[in-house]
Amino acid sequence: MDKLKEIKIYTLNEVEAILSVTRRTIYNYIKNGDLRASKIGKNWRVQYQDLQSFIDSGMSIVDKSA
């Protein structure tokens, strides 16, 4: 159970704020396989380590939708 307490999971609203991009851009990252995410019911979730890997990969965080 201790391992479950350590897992941080973000909503797409939180990911939007962290990356300063629109929801459409996040969906594109997920669709293209750039950002790993899981759909739980109707909602997408991103684990901390997946978001960190995305940022560390040097992926260009440019919101072209704006």
C-alpha positions as a Python dict, from the first residue, in 0.01 Angstrom:
ca = {
    (1, 'M'): (0, 0, 0),
    (2, 'D'): (287, 241, 63),
    (3, 'K'): (373, 237, -304),
    (4, 'L'): (23, 362, -394),
    (5, 'K'): (63, 660, -163),
    (6, 'E'): (374, 767, -356),
    (7, 'I'): (208, 781, -698),
    (8, 'K'): (111, 1134, -802),
    (9, 'I'): (-154, 1153, -1072),
    (10, 'Y'): (-244, 1477, -1250),
    (11, 'T'): (-568, 1580, -1415),
    (12, 'L'): (-547, 1741, -1758),
    (13, 'N'): (-631, 2075, -1594),
    (14, 'E'): (-318, 2042, -1382),
    (15, 'V'): (-110, 1937, -1684),
    (16, 'E'): (-242, 2241, -1876),
    (17, 'A'): (-126, 2469, -1595),
    (18, 'I'): (214, 2302, -1560),
    (19, 'L'): (292, 2306, -1933),
    (20, 'S'): (107, 2631, -2013),
    (21, 'V'): (-66, 2477, -2315),
    (22, 'T'): (-427, 2422, -2419),
    (23, 'R'): (-628, 2107, -2370),
    (24, 'R'): (-618, 2043, -2747),
    (25, 'T'): (-237, 2050, -2740),
    (26, 'I'): (-232, 1797, -2456),
    (27, 'Y'): (-471, 1571, -2649),
    (28, 'N'): (-237, 1596, -2948),
    (29, 'Y'): (62, 1498, -2732),
    (30, 'I'): (-134, 1197, -2604),
    (31, 'K'): (-261, 1100, -2951),
    (32, 'N'): (89, 1122, -3101),
    (33, 'G'): (235, 913, -2818),
    (34, 'D'): (451, 1198, -2689),
    (35, 'L'): (278, 1212, -2350),
    (36, 'R'): (169, 892, -2183),
    (37, 'A'): (-175, 912, -2021),
    (38, 'S'): (-451, 682, -1901),
    (39, 'K'): (-823, 721, -1944),
    (40, 'I'): (-1017, 642, -1629),
    (41, 'G'): (-1386, 648, -1713),
    (42, 'K'): (-1433, 968, -1913),
    (43, 'N'): (-1129, 1141, -1767),
    (44, 'W'): (-764, 1139, -1871),
    (45, 'R'): (-492, 1118, -1606),
    (46, 'V'): (-115, 1160, -1631),
    (47, 'Q'): (123, 1008, -1379),
    (48, 'Y'): (401, 1223, -1237),
    (49, 'Q'): (679, 1009, -1386),
    (50, 'D'): (520, 1023, -1733),
    (51, 'L'): (490, 1402, -1718),
    (52, 'Q'): (847, 1429, -1590),
    (53, 'S'): (971, 1204, -1872),
    (54, 'F'): (787, 1421, -2125),
    (55, 'I'): (947, 1737, -1988),
    (56, 'D'): (1292, 1574, -1958),
    (57, 'S'): (1275, 1449, -2316),
    (58, 'G'): (1306, 1807, -2432),
    (59, 'M'): (975, 1789, -2614),
    (60, 'S'): (897, 2131, -2747),
    (61, 'I'): (622, 2270, -2530),
    (62, 'V'): (484, 2518, -2778),
    (63, 'D'): (112, 2579, -2792),
    (64, 'K'): (36, 2622, -3161),
    (65, 'S'): (-340, 2633, -3094),
    (66, 'A'): (-325, 2978, -2937),
}
